[in-house]
Amino acid sequence: MWAVETQPTAAHAIETVFRLESPRVIAGVARLVRDVGIAEELAQDALVAALERWPRDGVPDNPGAWLMATARHRAVDLIRRRETYARKLAAIGRDLETAPPAYDEPADPDDIDDDLLRLVFTACHPVLSPQARTALTLRLLGGLTTAEIARACLVPEPTIAQRIVRAKRTLAAKNVAFEVPYGPDREARLGSVLDVIYLIFNEGYAATAGDDWLRPGLCEDALRLARVLSALMPGEPEVHGLTALLEFQASRAAARTGPDGAPVLLKDQNRRRWNRMLIARGVHALDRAGATASGPPGPYTLQAAIAACHARAYTYEETDWRAIATLYRLLAVRAPSPVVELNRAVAVSMADGPAAALELVDALAADPALRDYHLLPSVRGDLLSRLGRTAEARAEFLRAAGLTHNERERQLLLRRAGECAGVSAADGRSASSAPRRPG
């Protein structure tokens, strides 16, 4: 054990550990109790136990294992208390007390012994609406709070809370099995599974809230799940497309923050720090997506192709922005959304100039989905700054800073607003010659 911690230090350690470990604890316990709602409650019970004991006894050497063991013991107790299945579940409980953490299941060459992946497929069951699947999986696997999920999905927080509660009740009422399905059932859930893996990675890649810009643990979990899924479903092009996208994005992780944890903009990143092994893996996965596709590329494959354009450019100036703008236009057809259009506007600004892009961005301003989306005024501020309209740009950066819930990003936006104010006061020249967005 570590030395006994002070109350604030232990509380911070517990919060950090639980946020990182809760998906694994929930997944591991769900495999025992076969109910994700109960599994989440048992994980919360383990958190309460940690809050009671760690400030007094110190943080364990392996806090994740401590939480898992505590939740697992409570699961055994719960199984024993289920009077309806007294004899059967009591026997299971006795076995679980002496069994190792890994549990035997019938051998199957198409099976995956991965509780996190089981949790994803369970939470993405067709009995739930697509919106409920996404919210529940982000909650259970991504460890996101209700507020963070609401921001990621661009919907009100009460709506997300209701979706999560109803989803857990539905899974319990329908007795949905905690398993990786096979055949048509697996294919029916695949789209939602890909969506939530993507959203989990995004939350790790650019956290919606908190003091840290990156949450590497979420990126690693999402990338690992995508790789596992690629091996499980080698004939699905979009699985390979998503894997390629995450490989390319993960390759930039080391260059995306400075020594103090502050975001480093794409334009300013040291590309020698980009992980060439991950880029090579991304290229391979993208090739597999193309080789297995029988029709036009899907949304994840198109996004991977966009990421590949960045990965192949050894300098920012070598980036093929015209190709990126074209790919975004294709993506807007396959998966239309205001966020895709906003990203397309950034690419257009680099290919055709900021004035052309500003028209696209202004057309998005009335979209209710982007009303509180901080990147809309951030991108607009970029374009106005490049056009020399620094006073307007400063106002947009300040508005964006007020909308973001990530402290690192807020500091970046305030700095940009300050740069615009300085330039405007000096001689009215633009504060930057290119969009300065975290990459």
PDB file of N, CA and C in Angstrom, residues 1-42:
ATOM      1  N   MET A   1       0.844  -1.204   0.000  1.00  0.00           N
ATOM      2  CA  MET A   1       0.000   0.000   0.000  1.00  0.00           C
ATOM      3  C   MET A   1       0.873   1.245   0.000  1.00  0.00           C
ATOM      4  N   TRP A   2       0.332   2.317  -0.580  1.00  0.00           N
ATOM      5  CA  TRP A   2       1.017   3.592  -0.496  1.00  0.00           C
ATOM      6  C   TRP A   2       0.854   4.139   0.914  1.00  0.00           C
ATOM      7  N   ALA A   3       1.597   5.201   1.193  1.00  0.00           N
ATOM      8  CA  ALA A   3       1.395   5.896   2.467  1.00  0.00           C
ATOM      9  C   ALA A   3      -0.032   6.425   2.517  1.00  0.00           C
ATOM     10  N   VAL A   4      -0.524   6.509   3.745  1.00  0.00           N
ATOM     11  CA  VAL A   4      -1.899   6.987   3.918  1.00  0.00           C
ATOM     12  C   VAL A   4      -2.020   8.392   3.341  1.00  0.00           C
ATOM     13  N   GLU A   5      -3.068   8.607   2.538  1.00  0.00           N
ATOM     14  CA  GLU A   5      -3.253   9.871   1.834  1.00  0.00           C
ATOM     15  C   GLU A   5      -4.086  10.838   2.670  1.00  0.00           C
ATOM     16  N   THR A   6      -3.896  12.109   2.437  1.00  0.00           N
ATOM     17  CA  THR A   6      -4.802  13.097   3.010  1.00  0.00           C
ATOM     18  C   THR A   6      -6.141  12.979   2.312  1.00  0.00           C
ATOM     19  N   GLN A   7      -7.193  13.502   2.927  1.00  0.00           N
ATOM     20  CA  GLN A   7      -8.544  13.369   2.377  1.00  0.00           C
ATOM     21  C   GLN A   7      -8.640  13.918   0.943  1.00  0.00           C
ATOM     22  N   PRO A   8      -8.182  15.160   0.664  1.00  0.00           N
ATOM     23  CA  PRO A   8      -8.310  15.668  -0.697  1.00  0.00           C
ATOM     24  C   PRO A   8      -7.501  14.854  -1.696  1.00  0.00           C
ATOM     25  N   THR A   9      -6.276  14.432  -1.313  1.00  0.00           N
ATOM     26  CA  THR A   9      -5.448  13.670  -2.234  1.00  0.00           C
ATOM     27  C   THR A   9      -6.092  12.338  -2.554  1.00  0.00           C
ATOM     28  N   ALA A  10      -6.578  11.628  -1.541  1.00  0.00           N
ATOM     29  CA  ALA A  10      -7.224  10.340  -1.760  1.00  0.00           C
ATOM     30  C   ALA A  10      -8.484  10.500  -2.598  1.00  0.00           C
ATOM     31  N   ALA A  11      -9.268  11.549  -2.334  1.00  0.00           N
ATOM     32  CA  ALA A  11     -10.498  11.769  -3.097  1.00  0.00           C
ATOM     33  C   ALA A  11     -10.189  11.983  -4.569  1.00  0.00           C
ATOM     34  N   HIS A  12      -9.123  12.743  -4.842  1.00  0.00           N
ATOM     35  CA  HIS A  12      -8.742  12.969  -6.237  1.00  0.00           C
ATOM     36  C   HIS A  12      -8.289  11.668  -6.883  1.00  0.00           C
ATOM     37  N   ALA A  13      -7.516  10.862  -6.133  1.00  0.00           N
ATOM     38  CA  ALA A  13      -7.045   9.583  -6.665  1.00  0.00           C
ATOM     39  C   ALA A  13      -8.216   8.660  -6.962  1.00  0.00           C
ATOM     40  N   ILE A  14      -9.195   8.641  -6.050  1.00  0.00           N
ATOM     41  CA  ILE A  14     -10.364   7.778  -6.250  1.00  0.00           C
ATOM     42  C   ILE A  14     -11.137   8.210  -7.492  1.00  0.00           C
ATOM     43  N   GLU A  15     -11.347   9.507  -7.637  1.00  0.00           N
ATOM     44  CA  GLU A  15     -12.078  10.014  -8.804  1.00  0.00           C
ATOM     45  C   GLU A  15     -11.364   9.648 -10.095  1.00  0.00           C
ATOM     46  N   THR A  16     -10.047   9.818 -10.123  1.00  0.00           N
ATOM     47  CA  THR A  16      -9.270   9.523 -11.325  1.00  0.00           C
ATOM     48  C   THR A  16      -9.302   8.037 -11.648  1.00  0.00           C
ATOM     49  N   VAL A  17      -9.043   7.210 -10.624  1.00  0.00           N
ATOM     50  CA  VAL A  17      -9.015   5.763 -10.842  1.00  0.00           C
ATOM     51  C   VAL A  17     -10.372   5.255 -11.289  1.00  0.00           C
ATOM     52  N   PHE A  18     -11.431   5.717 -10.647  1.00  0.00           N
ATOM     53  CA  PHE A  18     -12.759   5.207 -10.990  1.00  0.00           C
ATOM     54  C   PHE A  18     -13.140   5.594 -12.416  1.00  0.00           C
ATOM     55  N   ARG A  19     -12.775   6.792 -12.821  1.00  0.00           N
ATOM     56  CA  ARG A  19     -13.099   7.219 -14.186  1.00  0.00           C
ATOM     57  C   ARG A  19     -12.384   6.340 -15.203  1.00  0.00           C
ATOM     58  N   LEU A  20     -11.151   5.945 -14.896  1.00  0.00           N
ATOM     59  CA  LEU A  20     -10.384   5.104 -15.800  1.00  0.00           C
ATOM     60  C   LEU A  20     -10.834   3.645 -15.765  1.00  0.00           C
ATOM     61  N   GLU A  21     -11.159   3.159 -14.569  1.00  0.00           N
ATOM     62  CA  GLU A  21     -11.393   1.727 -14.389  1.00  0.00           C
ATOM     63  C   GLU A  21     -12.861   1.317 -14.427  1.00  0.00           C
ATOM     64  N   SER A  22     -13.785   2.257 -14.275  1.00  0.00           N
ATOM     65  CA  SER A  22     -15.191   1.877 -14.171  1.00  0.00           C
ATOM     66  C   SER A  22     -15.698   1.070 -15.363  1.00  0.00           C
ATOM     67  N   PRO A  23     -15.294   1.373 -16.626  1.00  0.00           N
ATOM     68  CA  PRO A  23     -15.784   0.529 -17.724  1.00  0.00           C
ATOM     69  C   PRO A  23     -15.401  -0.938 -17.560  1.00  0.00           C
ATOM     70  N   ARG A  24     -14.160  -1.204 -17.132  1.00  0.00           N
ATOM     71  CA  ARG A  24     -13.725  -2.587 -16.962  1.00  0.00           C
ATOM     72  C   ARG A  24     -14.448  -3.246 -15.787  1.00  0.00           C
ATOM     73  N   VAL A  25     -14.650  -2.492 -14.714  1.00  0.00           N
ATOM     74  CA  VAL A  25     -15.364  -3.039 -13.558  1.00  0.00           C
ATOM     75  C   VAL A  25     -16.803  -3.373 -13.941  1.00  0.00           C
ATOM     76  N   ILE A  26     -17.474  -2.454 -14.615  1.00  0.00           N
ATOM     77  CA  ILE A  26     -18.854  -2.685 -15.032  1.00  0.00           C
ATOM     78  C   ILE A  26     -18.930  -3.891 -15.963  1.00  0.00           C
ATOM     79  N   ALA A  27     -18.001  -3.958 -16.930  1.00  0.00           N
ATOM     80  CA  ALA A  27     -18.009  -5.066 -17.881  1.00  0.00           C
ATOM     81  C   ALA A  27     -17.763  -6.395 -17.178  1.00  0.00           C
ATOM     82  N   GLY A  28     -16.797  -6.400 -16.262  1.00  0.00           N
ATOM     83  CA  GLY A  28     -16.489  -7.639 -15.561  1.00  0.00           C
ATOM     84  C   GLY A  28     -17.638  -8.118 -14.692  1.00  0.00           C
ATOM     85  N   VAL A  29     -18.290  -7.210 -14.000  1.00  0.00           N
ATOM     86  CA  VAL A  29     -19.408  -7.582 -13.128  1.00  0.00           C
ATOM     87  C   VAL A  29     -20.640  -7.944 -13.959  1.00  0.00           C
ATOM     88  N   ALA A  30     -20.847  -7.248 -15.076  1.00  0.00           N
ATOM     89  CA  ALA A  30     -22.003  -7.555 -15.934  1.00  0.00           C
ATOM     90  C   ALA A  30     -21.933  -8.989 -16.444  1.00  0.00           C
ATOM     91  N   ARG A  31     -20.728  -9.484 -16.611  1.00  0.00           N
ATOM     92  CA  ARG A  31     -20.581 -10.868 -17.059  1.00  0.00           C
ATOM     93  C   ARG A  31     -21.097 -11.842 -16.001  1.00  0.00           C
ATOM     94  N   LEU A  32     -21.091 -11.436 -14.742  1.00  0.00           N
ATOM     95  CA  LEU A  32     -21.585 -12.290 -13.666  1.00  0.00           C
ATOM     96  C   LEU A  32     -23.084 -12.142 -13.476  1.00  0.00           C
ATOM     97  N   VAL A  33     -23.550 -10.891 -13.369  1.00  0.00           N
ATOM     98  CA  VAL A  33     -24.954 -10.664 -13.017  1.00  0.00           C
ATOM     99  C   VAL A  33     -25.852 -10.560 -14.240  1.00  0.00           C
ATOM    100  N   ARG A  34     -25.255 -10.412 -15.437  1.00  0.00           N
ATOM    101  CA  ARG A  34     -26.009 -10.375 -16.693  1.00  0.00           C
ATOM    102  C   ARG A  34     -27.026  -9.234 -16.735  1.00  0.00           C
ATOM    103  N   ASP A  35     -26.691  -8.135 -16.105  1.00  0.00           N
ATOM    104  CA  ASP A  35     -27.576  -6.965 -16.084  1.00  0.00           C
ATOM    105  C   ASP A  35     -26.685  -5.737 -15.967  1.00  0.00           C
ATOM    106  N   VAL A  36     -26.634  -4.914 -17.030  1.00  0.00           N
ATOM    107  CA  VAL A  36     -25.699  -3.788 -17.032  1.00  0.00           C
ATOM    108  C   VAL A  36     -26.101  -2.725 -16.019  1.00  0.00           C
ATOM    109  N   GLY A  37     -27.406  -2.576 -15.771  1.00  0.00           N
ATOM    110  CA  GLY A  37     -27.835  -1.608 -14.768  1.00  0.00           C
ATOM    111  C   GLY A  37     -27.368  -1.995 -13.378  1.00  0.00           C
ATOM    112  N   ILE A  38     -27.553  -3.277 -13.026  1.00  0.00           N
ATOM    113  CA  ILE A  38     -27.088  -3.753 -11.720  1.00  0.00           C
ATOM    114  C   ILE A  38     -25.568  -3.693 -11.654  1.00  0.00           C
ATOM    115  N   ALA A  39     -24.901  -4.020 -12.762  1.00  0.00           N
ATOM    116  CA  ALA A  39     -23.435  -3.968 -12.778  1.00  0.00           C
ATOM    117  C   ALA A  39     -22.939  -2.563 -12.496  1.00  0.00           C
ATOM    118  N   GLU A  40     -23.604  -1.557 -13.062  1.00  0.00           N
ATOM    119  CA  GLU A  40     -23.192  -0.180 -12.808  1.00  0.00           C
ATOM    120  C   GLU A  40     -23.414   0.178 -11.339  1.00  0.00           C
ATOM    121  N   GLU A  41     -24.522  -0.300 -10.756  1.00  0.00           N
ATOM    122  CA  GLU A  41     -24.784  -0.026  -9.342  1.00  0.00           C
ATOM    123  C   GLU A  41     -23.719  -0.671  -8.453  1.00  0.00           C
ATOM    124  N   LEU A  42     -23.298  -1.885  -8.794  1.00  0.00           N
ATOM    125  CA  LEU A  42     -22.279  -2.572  -8.010  1.00  0.00           C
ATOM    126  C   LEU A  42     -20.929  -1.863  -8.143  1.00  0.00           C
TER     127      LEU A  42
END
